[in-house]
Amino acid sequence: HAKMGKEMNWYAESTHALQRLYGPDWHLMAGFLAATSANSSVKANLTLAQKAFNQWHHGKPFHGYLKDVQRNLERVVKGERLKGDKISAFHDALLGDEGALVIDRWIFRAYGTKNRERIASLMTVEATARKMTIASYQAEVWKEAKRTGRPGDTDRSFGALLKEKGHQLTLF
C-alpha cells in the first residue's frame, strides 16, 4: 500500500502534549477532540475542542455545536462511551489504545472502499508486516492520504500544533 516512512506515532505525540498542557484534565480534552473531530481539519478540531474545554471549565453548557457533537461532548463529561465508529475509535487512540483503528474519510479514500471490515483486515495485515501498532499504522496511512488528497492541509499531530501554539491557547 502507501509507502510508509519512519514511524512518527501521531497519537502518542498528541497524548503526551495533552497530558503536559491539560494535567489531570487531559482525558477530557482528548474526549473533546474526538467529539469535535467529524469533518474538521486538525486545526479546526483543536479550536472546537478548546472551545468545549473552556465552556466545561467555566461550568457553561456546550453551545455552538451540531446536536450530535453536543451530545458527545456531554458524554465526555459523564465518562460515557462516545457515539460514532470513527469518533469512539479516535477517542480510544487519543487515550493510548494502540489497537484502536480510526477509519475516517481519508482512510476510506486511501483504500478506495467504504467497507470497514475489509479496511480493518487489510490494515491489520499491513501493520503486522511493518511491525507497527494498528493505531500508528493508521496514522501513517492517514497522513499520506492527507498529503496526497489535500496538499497544504496539515497532517501534523495535535501534539505538534499544541507545542507550537501552546503558549497562545486560552486554557481557562
PDB file of N, CA and C in Angstrom, residues 94-164:
ATOM      1  N   LEU A  94      -6.555   8.362  21.177  1.00  0.00           N
ATOM      2  CA  LEU A  94      -6.005   9.503  21.921  1.00  0.00           C
ATOM      3  C   LEU A  94      -5.765   9.163  23.388  1.00  0.00           C
ATOM      4  N   LEU A  95      -6.528   8.204  23.904  1.00  0.00           N
ATOM      5  CA  LEU A  95      -6.339   7.764  25.292  1.00  0.00           C
ATOM      6  C   LEU A  95      -5.225   6.727  25.420  1.00  0.00           C
ATOM      7  N   GLY A  96      -4.611   6.355  24.281  1.00  0.00           N
ATOM      8  CA  GLY A  96      -3.460   5.469  24.328  1.00  0.00           C
ATOM      9  C   GLY A  96      -3.698   4.043  23.888  1.00  0.00           C
ATOM     10  N   ASP A  97      -4.870   3.736  23.351  1.00  0.00           N
ATOM     11  CA  ASP A  97      -5.158   2.383  22.881  1.00  0.00           C
ATOM     12  C   ASP A  97      -4.476   2.172  21.525  1.00  0.00           C
ATOM     13  N   GLU A  98      -3.352   1.466  21.529  1.00  0.00           N
ATOM     14  CA  GLU A  98      -2.586   1.229  20.301  1.00  0.00           C
ATOM     15  C   GLU A  98      -3.289   0.262  19.349  1.00  0.00           C
ATOM     16  N   GLY A  99      -4.351  -0.392  19.822  1.00  0.00           N
ATOM     17  CA  GLY A  99      -5.124  -1.293  18.975  1.00  0.00           C
ATOM     18  C   GLY A  99      -6.326  -0.615  18.334  1.00  0.00           C
ATOM     19  N   ALA A 100      -6.525   0.672  18.647  1.00  0.00           N
ATOM     20  CA  ALA A 100      -7.668   1.404  18.082  1.00  0.00           C
ATOM     21  C   ALA A 100      -7.432   1.649  16.595  1.00  0.00           C
ATOM     22  N   LEU A 101      -8.449   1.389  15.803  1.00  0.00           N
ATOM     23  CA  LEU A 101      -8.368   1.615  14.364  1.00  0.00           C
ATOM     24  C   LEU A 101      -9.377   2.689  13.976  1.00  0.00           C
ATOM     25  N   VAL A 102      -8.864   3.859  13.676  1.00  0.00           N
ATOM     26  CA  VAL A 102      -9.692   5.004  13.318  1.00  0.00           C
ATOM     27  C   VAL A 102      -9.865   5.002  11.804  1.00  0.00           C
ATOM     28  N   ILE A 103     -11.102   4.812  11.379  1.00  0.00           N
ATOM     29  CA  ILE A 103     -11.399   4.795   9.944  1.00  0.00           C
ATOM     30  C   ILE A 103     -12.272   6.007   9.631  1.00  0.00           C
ATOM     31  N   ASP A 104     -11.678   6.966   8.931  1.00  0.00           N
ATOM     32  CA  ASP A 104     -12.402   8.175   8.549  1.00  0.00           C
ATOM     33  C   ASP A 104     -12.394   8.322   7.031  1.00  0.00           C
ATOM     34  N   ARG A 105     -12.848   9.457   6.545  1.00  0.00           N
ATOM     35  CA  ARG A 105     -12.947   9.650   5.088  1.00  0.00           C
ATOM     36  C   ARG A 105     -11.599   9.530   4.398  1.00  0.00           C
ATOM     37  N   TRP A 106     -10.505   9.897   5.069  1.00  0.00           N
ATOM     38  CA  TRP A 106      -9.182   9.799   4.464  1.00  0.00           C
ATOM     39  C   TRP A 106      -8.744   8.348   4.322  1.00  0.00           C
ATOM     40  N   ILE A 107      -9.114   7.521   5.271  1.00  0.00           N
ATOM     41  CA  ILE A 107      -8.795   6.095   5.192  1.00  0.00           C
ATOM     42  C   ILE A 107      -9.670   5.440   4.117  1.00  0.00           C
ATOM     43  N   PHE A 108     -10.958   5.810   4.074  1.00  0.00           N
ATOM     44  CA  PHE A 108     -11.827   5.292   3.007  1.00  0.00           C
ATOM     45  C   PHE A 108     -11.219   5.619   1.639  1.00  0.00           C
ATOM     46  N   ARG A 109     -10.767   6.853   1.463  1.00  0.00           N
ATOM     47  CA  ARG A 109     -10.175   7.261   0.184  1.00  0.00           C
ATOM     48  C   ARG A 109      -8.896   6.490  -0.111  1.00  0.00           C
ATOM     49  N   ALA A 110      -8.064   6.314   0.908  1.00  0.00           N
ATOM     50  CA  ALA A 110      -6.786   5.617   0.716  1.00  0.00           C
ATOM     51  C   ALA A 110      -6.997   4.180   0.247  1.00  0.00           C
ATOM     52  N   TYR A 111      -8.072   3.545   0.728  1.00  0.00           N
ATOM     53  CA  TYR A 111      -8.330   2.142   0.380  1.00  0.00           C
ATOM     54  C   TYR A 111      -9.354   1.980  -0.732  1.00  0.00           C
ATOM     55  N   GLY A 112      -9.974   3.071  -1.157  1.00  0.00           N
ATOM     56  CA  GLY A 112     -10.911   3.005  -2.268  1.00  0.00           C
ATOM     57  C   GLY A 112     -12.166   2.203  -1.981  1.00  0.00           C
ATOM     58  N   THR A 113     -12.529   2.100  -0.714  1.00  0.00           N
ATOM     59  CA  THR A 113     -13.745   1.382  -0.329  1.00  0.00           C
ATOM     60  C   THR A 113     -14.272   1.948   0.975  1.00  0.00           C
ATOM     61  N   LYS A 114     -15.553   1.748   1.218  1.00  0.00           N
ATOM     62  CA  LYS A 114     -16.154   2.134   2.498  1.00  0.00           C
ATOM     63  C   LYS A 114     -16.480   0.904   3.333  1.00  0.00           C
ATOM     64  N   ASN A 115     -15.912  -0.222   2.950  1.00  0.00           N
ATOM     65  CA  ASN A 115     -16.125  -1.470   3.678  1.00  0.00           C
ATOM     66  C   ASN A 115     -15.160  -1.504   4.871  1.00  0.00           C
ATOM     67  N   ARG A 116     -15.685  -1.165   6.045  1.00  0.00           N
ATOM     68  CA  ARG A 116     -14.864  -1.078   7.256  1.00  0.00           C
ATOM     69  C   ARG A 116     -14.166  -2.395   7.590  1.00  0.00           C
ATOM     70  N   GLU A 117     -14.886  -3.499   7.429  1.00  0.00           N
ATOM     71  CA  GLU A 117     -14.308  -4.807   7.755  1.00  0.00           C
ATOM     72  C   GLU A 117     -13.119  -5.118   6.844  1.00  0.00           C
ATOM     73  N   ARG A 118     -13.269  -4.814   5.567  1.00  0.00           N
ATOM     74  CA  ARG A 118     -12.193  -5.047   4.602  1.00  0.00           C
ATOM     75  C   ARG A 118     -10.983  -4.173   4.942  1.00  0.00           C
ATOM     76  N   ILE A 119     -11.237  -2.907   5.226  1.00  0.00           N
ATOM     77  CA  ILE A 119     -10.145  -1.996   5.579  1.00  0.00           C
ATOM     78  C   ILE A 119      -9.451  -2.477   6.854  1.00  0.00           C
ATOM     79  N   ALA A 120     -10.234  -2.850   7.853  1.00  0.00           N
ATOM     80  CA  ALA A 120      -9.654  -3.312   9.123  1.00  0.00           C
ATOM     81  C   ALA A 120      -8.773  -4.534   8.899  1.00  0.00           C
ATOM     82  N   SER A 121      -9.237  -5.446   8.067  1.00  0.00           N
ATOM     83  CA  SER A 121      -8.468  -6.646   7.771  1.00  0.00           C
ATOM     84  C   SER A 121      -7.153  -6.297   7.071  1.00  0.00           C
ATOM     85  N   LEU A 122      -7.233  -5.470   6.036  1.00  0.00           N
ATOM     86  CA  LEU A 122      -6.041  -5.062   5.301  1.00  0.00           C
ATOM     87  C   LEU A 122      -5.053  -4.309   6.190  1.00  0.00           C
ATOM     88  N   MET A 123      -5.569  -3.376   6.977  1.00  0.00           N
ATOM     89  CA  MET A 123      -4.677  -2.578   7.825  1.00  0.00           C
ATOM     90  C   MET A 123      -4.008  -3.429   8.898  1.00  0.00           C
ATOM     91  N   THR A 124      -4.710  -4.411   9.409  1.00  0.00           N
ATOM     92  CA  THR A 124      -4.130  -5.297  10.412  1.00  0.00           C
ATOM     93  C   THR A 124      -2.963  -6.078   9.819  1.00  0.00           C
ATOM     94  N   VAL A 125      -3.167  -6.621   8.631  1.00  0.00           N
ATOM     95  CA  VAL A 125      -2.107  -7.368   7.951  1.00  0.00           C
ATOM     96  C   VAL A 125      -0.927  -6.444   7.646  1.00  0.00           C
ATOM     97  N   GLU A 126      -1.208  -5.267   7.111  1.00  0.00           N
ATOM     98  CA  GLU A 126      -0.153  -4.320   6.738  1.00  0.00           C
ATOM     99  C   GLU A 126       0.624  -3.821   7.958  1.00  0.00           C
ATOM    100  N   ALA A 127      -0.073  -3.516   9.040  1.00  0.00           N
ATOM    101  CA  ALA A 127       0.604  -3.057  10.260  1.00  0.00           C
ATOM    102  C   ALA A 127       1.485  -4.155  10.828  1.00  0.00           C
ATOM    103  N   THR A 128       0.972  -5.367  10.851  1.00  0.00           N
ATOM    104  CA  THR A 128       1.743  -6.502  11.372  1.00  0.00           C
ATOM    105  C   THR A 128       2.999  -6.720  10.539  1.00  0.00           C
ATOM    106  N   ALA A 129       2.863  -6.653   9.227  1.00  0.00           N
ATOM    107  CA  ALA A 129       4.015  -6.844   8.335  1.00  0.00           C
ATOM    108  C   ALA A 129       5.084  -5.775   8.566  1.00  0.00           C
ATOM    109  N   ARG A 130       4.666  -4.601   8.975  1.00  0.00           N
ATOM    110  CA  ARG A 130       5.608  -3.496   9.212  1.00  0.00           C
ATOM    111  C   ARG A 130       6.030  -3.404  10.676  1.00  0.00           C
ATOM    112  N   LYS A 131       5.559  -4.351  11.485  1.00  0.00           N
ATOM    113  CA  LYS A 131       5.868  -4.369  12.921  1.00  0.00           C
ATOM    114  C   LYS A 131       5.460  -3.055  13.593  1.00  0.00           C
ATOM    115  N   MET A 132       4.273  -2.582  13.209  1.00  0.00           N
ATOM    116  CA  MET A 132       3.718  -1.353  13.772  1.00  0.00           C
ATOM    117  C   MET A 132       2.424  -1.681  14.494  1.00  0.00           C
ATOM    118  N   THR A 133       2.050  -0.827  15.440  1.00  0.00           N
ATOM    119  CA  THR A 133       0.735  -0.987  16.054  1.00  0.00           C
ATOM    120  C   THR A 133      -0.317  -0.540  15.044  1.00  0.00           C
ATOM    121  N   ILE A 134      -1.527  -0.992  15.256  1.00  0.00           N
ATOM    122  CA  ILE A 134      -2.634  -0.600  14.368  1.00  0.00           C
ATOM    123  C   ILE A 134      -2.795   0.920  14.364  1.00  0.00           C
ATOM    124  N   ALA A 135      -2.808   1.519  15.550  1.00  0.00           N
ATOM    125  CA  ALA A 135      -3.020   2.967  15.640  1.00  0.00           C
ATOM    126  C   ALA A 135      -1.908   3.737  14.925  1.00  0.00           C
ATOM    127  N   SER A 136      -0.663   3.329  15.123  1.00  0.00           N
ATOM    128  CA  SER A 136       0.452   4.022  14.471  1.00  0.00           C
ATOM    129  C   SER A 136       0.403   3.859  12.962  1.00  0.00           C
ATOM    130  N   TYR A 137       0.075   2.646  12.504  1.00  0.00           N
ATOM    131  CA  TYR A 137      -0.006   2.422  11.063  1.00  0.00           C
ATOM    132  C   TYR A 137      -1.151   3.235  10.456  1.00  0.00           C
ATOM    133  N   GLN A 138      -2.296   3.228  11.121  1.00  0.00           N
ATOM    134  CA  GLN A 138      -3.435   4.008  10.625  1.00  0.00           C
ATOM    135  C   GLN A 138      -3.051   5.479  10.510  1.00  0.00           C
ATOM    136  N   ALA A 139      -2.331   6.005  11.503  1.00  0.00           N
ATOM    137  CA  ALA A 139      -1.924   7.409  11.463  1.00  0.00           C
ATOM    138  C   ALA A 139      -1.010   7.682  10.272  1.00  0.00           C
ATOM    139  N   GLU A 140      -0.129   6.751   9.965  1.00  0.00           N
ATOM    140  CA  GLU A 140       0.768   6.919   8.811  1.00  0.00           C
ATOM    141  C   GLU A 140      -0.017   6.915   7.497  1.00  0.00           C
ATOM    142  N   VAL A 141      -0.959   5.996   7.358  1.00  0.00           N
ATOM    143  CA  VAL A 141      -1.787   5.945   6.144  1.00  0.00           C
ATOM    144  C   VAL A 141      -2.600   7.233   6.028  1.00  0.00           C
ATOM    145  N   TRP A 142      -3.157   7.682   7.145  1.00  0.00           N
ATOM    146  CA  TRP A 142      -3.954   8.911   7.179  1.00  0.00           C
ATOM    147  C   TRP A 142      -3.114  10.107   6.741  1.00  0.00           C
ATOM    148  N   LYS A 143      -1.900  10.225   7.284  1.00  0.00           N
ATOM    149  CA  LYS A 143      -1.021  11.347   6.927  1.00  0.00           C
ATOM    150  C   LYS A 143      -0.718  11.338   5.431  1.00  0.00           C
ATOM    151  N   GLU A 144      -0.416  10.168   4.892  1.00  0.00           N
ATOM    152  CA  GLU A 144      -0.117  10.062   3.455  1.00  0.00           C
ATOM    153  C   GLU A 144      -1.347  10.417   2.613  1.00  0.00           C
ATOM    154  N   ALA A 145      -2.514   9.950   3.027  1.00  0.00           N
ATOM    155  CA  ALA A 145      -3.755  10.265   2.305  1.00  0.00           C
ATOM    156  C   ALA A 145      -4.023  11.765   2.333  1.00  0.00           C
ATOM    157  N   LYS A 146      -3.783  12.411   3.454  1.00  0.00           N
ATOM    158  CA  LYS A 146      -3.982  13.860   3.558  1.00  0.00           C
ATOM    159  C   LYS A 146      -2.984  14.611   2.683  1.00  0.00           C
ATOM    160  N   ARG A 147      -1.737  14.160   2.683  1.00  0.00           N
ATOM    161  CA  ARG A 147      -0.708  14.828   1.871  1.00  0.00           C
ATOM    162  C   ARG A 147      -1.054  14.785   0.388  1.00  0.00           C
ATOM    163  N   THR A 148      -1.537  13.630  -0.069  1.00  0.00           N
ATOM    164  CA  THR A 148      -1.828  13.476  -1.497  1.00  0.00           C
ATOM    165  C   THR A 148      -3.216  13.985  -1.864  1.00  0.00           C
ATOM    166  N   GLY A 149      -4.170  13.897  -0.948  1.00  0.00           N
ATOM    167  CA  GLY A 149      -5.548  14.276  -1.251  1.00  0.00           C
ATOM    168  C   GLY A 149      -5.881  15.725  -1.024  1.00  0.00           C
ATOM    169  N   ARG A 150      -5.132  16.366  -0.155  1.00  0.00           N
ATOM    170  CA  ARG A 150      -5.389  17.772   0.142  1.00  0.00           C
ATOM    171  C   ARG A 150      -4.066  18.465   0.429  1.00  0.00           C
ATOM    172  N   PRO A 151      -3.290  18.714  -0.604  1.00  0.00           N
ATOM    173  CA  PRO A 151      -1.997  19.379  -0.400  1.00  0.00           C
ATOM    174  C   PRO A 151      -2.176  20.699   0.343  1.00  0.00           C
ATOM    175  N   GLY A 152      -1.308  20.938   1.297  1.00  0.00           N
ATOM    176  CA  GLY A 152      -1.380  22.174   2.067  1.00  0.00           C
ATOM    177  C   GLY A 152      -2.152  22.027   3.367  1.00  0.00           C
ATOM    178  N   ASP A 153      -3.030  21.026   3.452  1.00  0.00           N
ATOM    179  CA  ASP A 153      -3.758  20.780   4.695  1.00  0.00           C
ATOM    180  C   ASP A 153      -2.795  20.101   5.661  1.00  0.00           C
ATOM    181  N   THR A 154      -2.906  20.394   6.916  1.00  0.00           N
ATOM    182  CA  THR A 154      -1.958  19.843   7.866  1.00  0.00           C
ATOM    183  C   THR A 154      -2.249  18.382   8.189  1.00  0.00           C
ATOM    184  N   ASP A 155      -1.184  17.630   8.313  1.00  0.00           N
ATOM    185  CA  ASP A 155      -1.279  16.258   8.790  1.00  0.00           C
ATOM    186  C   ASP A 155      -0.530  16.165  10.115  1.00  0.00           C
ATOM    187  N   ARG A 156      -0.187  17.323  10.659  1.00  0.00           N
ATOM    188  CA  ARG A 156       0.565  17.362  11.907  1.00  0.00           C
ATOM    189  C   ARG A 156      -0.323  16.911  13.063  1.00  0.00           C
ATOM    190  N   SER A 157       0.312  16.368  14.073  1.00  0.00           N
ATOM    191  CA  SER A 157      -0.427  15.880  15.233  1.00  0.00           C
ATOM    192  C   SER A 157      -0.897  17.040  16.093  1.00  0.00           C
ATOM    193  N   PHE A 158      -1.863  16.746  16.965  1.00  0.00           N
ATOM    194  CA  PHE A 158      -2.280  17.739  17.943  1.00  0.00           C
ATOM    195  C   PHE A 158      -1.072  18.114  18.794  1.00  0.00           C
ATOM    196  N   GLY A 159      -0.219  17.126  19.048  1.00  0.00           N
ATOM    197  CA  GLY A 159       0.980  17.379  19.845  1.00  0.00           C
ATOM    198  C   GLY A 159       1.857  18.440  19.227  1.00  0.00           C
ATOM    199  N   ALA A 160       2.091  18.335  17.911  1.00  0.00           N
ATOM    200  CA  ALA A 160       2.924  19.316  17.216  1.00  0.00           C
ATOM    201  C   ALA A 160       2.268  20.692  17.236  1.00  0.00           C
ATOM    202  N   LEU A 161       0.965  20.743  16.998  1.00  0.00           N
ATOM    203  CA  LEU A 161       0.261  22.025  16.998  1.00  0.00           C
ATOM    204  C   LEU A 161       0.216  22.628  18.397  1.00  0.00           C
ATOM    205  N   LEU A 162      -0.012  21.792  19.401  1.00  0.00           N
ATOM    206  CA  LEU A 162      -0.052  22.292  20.774  1.00  0.00           C
ATOM    207  C   LEU A 162       1.316  22.787  21.219  1.00  0.00           C
ATOM    208  N   LYS A 163       2.355  22.094  20.800  1.00  0.00           N
ATOM    209  CA  LYS A 163       3.713  22.505  21.150  1.00  0.00           C
ATOM    210  C   LYS A 163       4.011  23.878  20.546  1.00  0.00           C
ATOM    211  N   GLU A 164       3.584  24.039  19.296  1.00  0.00           N
ATOM    212  CA  GLU A 164       3.813  25.287  18.582  1.00  0.00           C
ATOM    213  C   GLU A 164       2.965  26.432  19.137  1.00  0.00           C
TER     214      GLU A 164
END
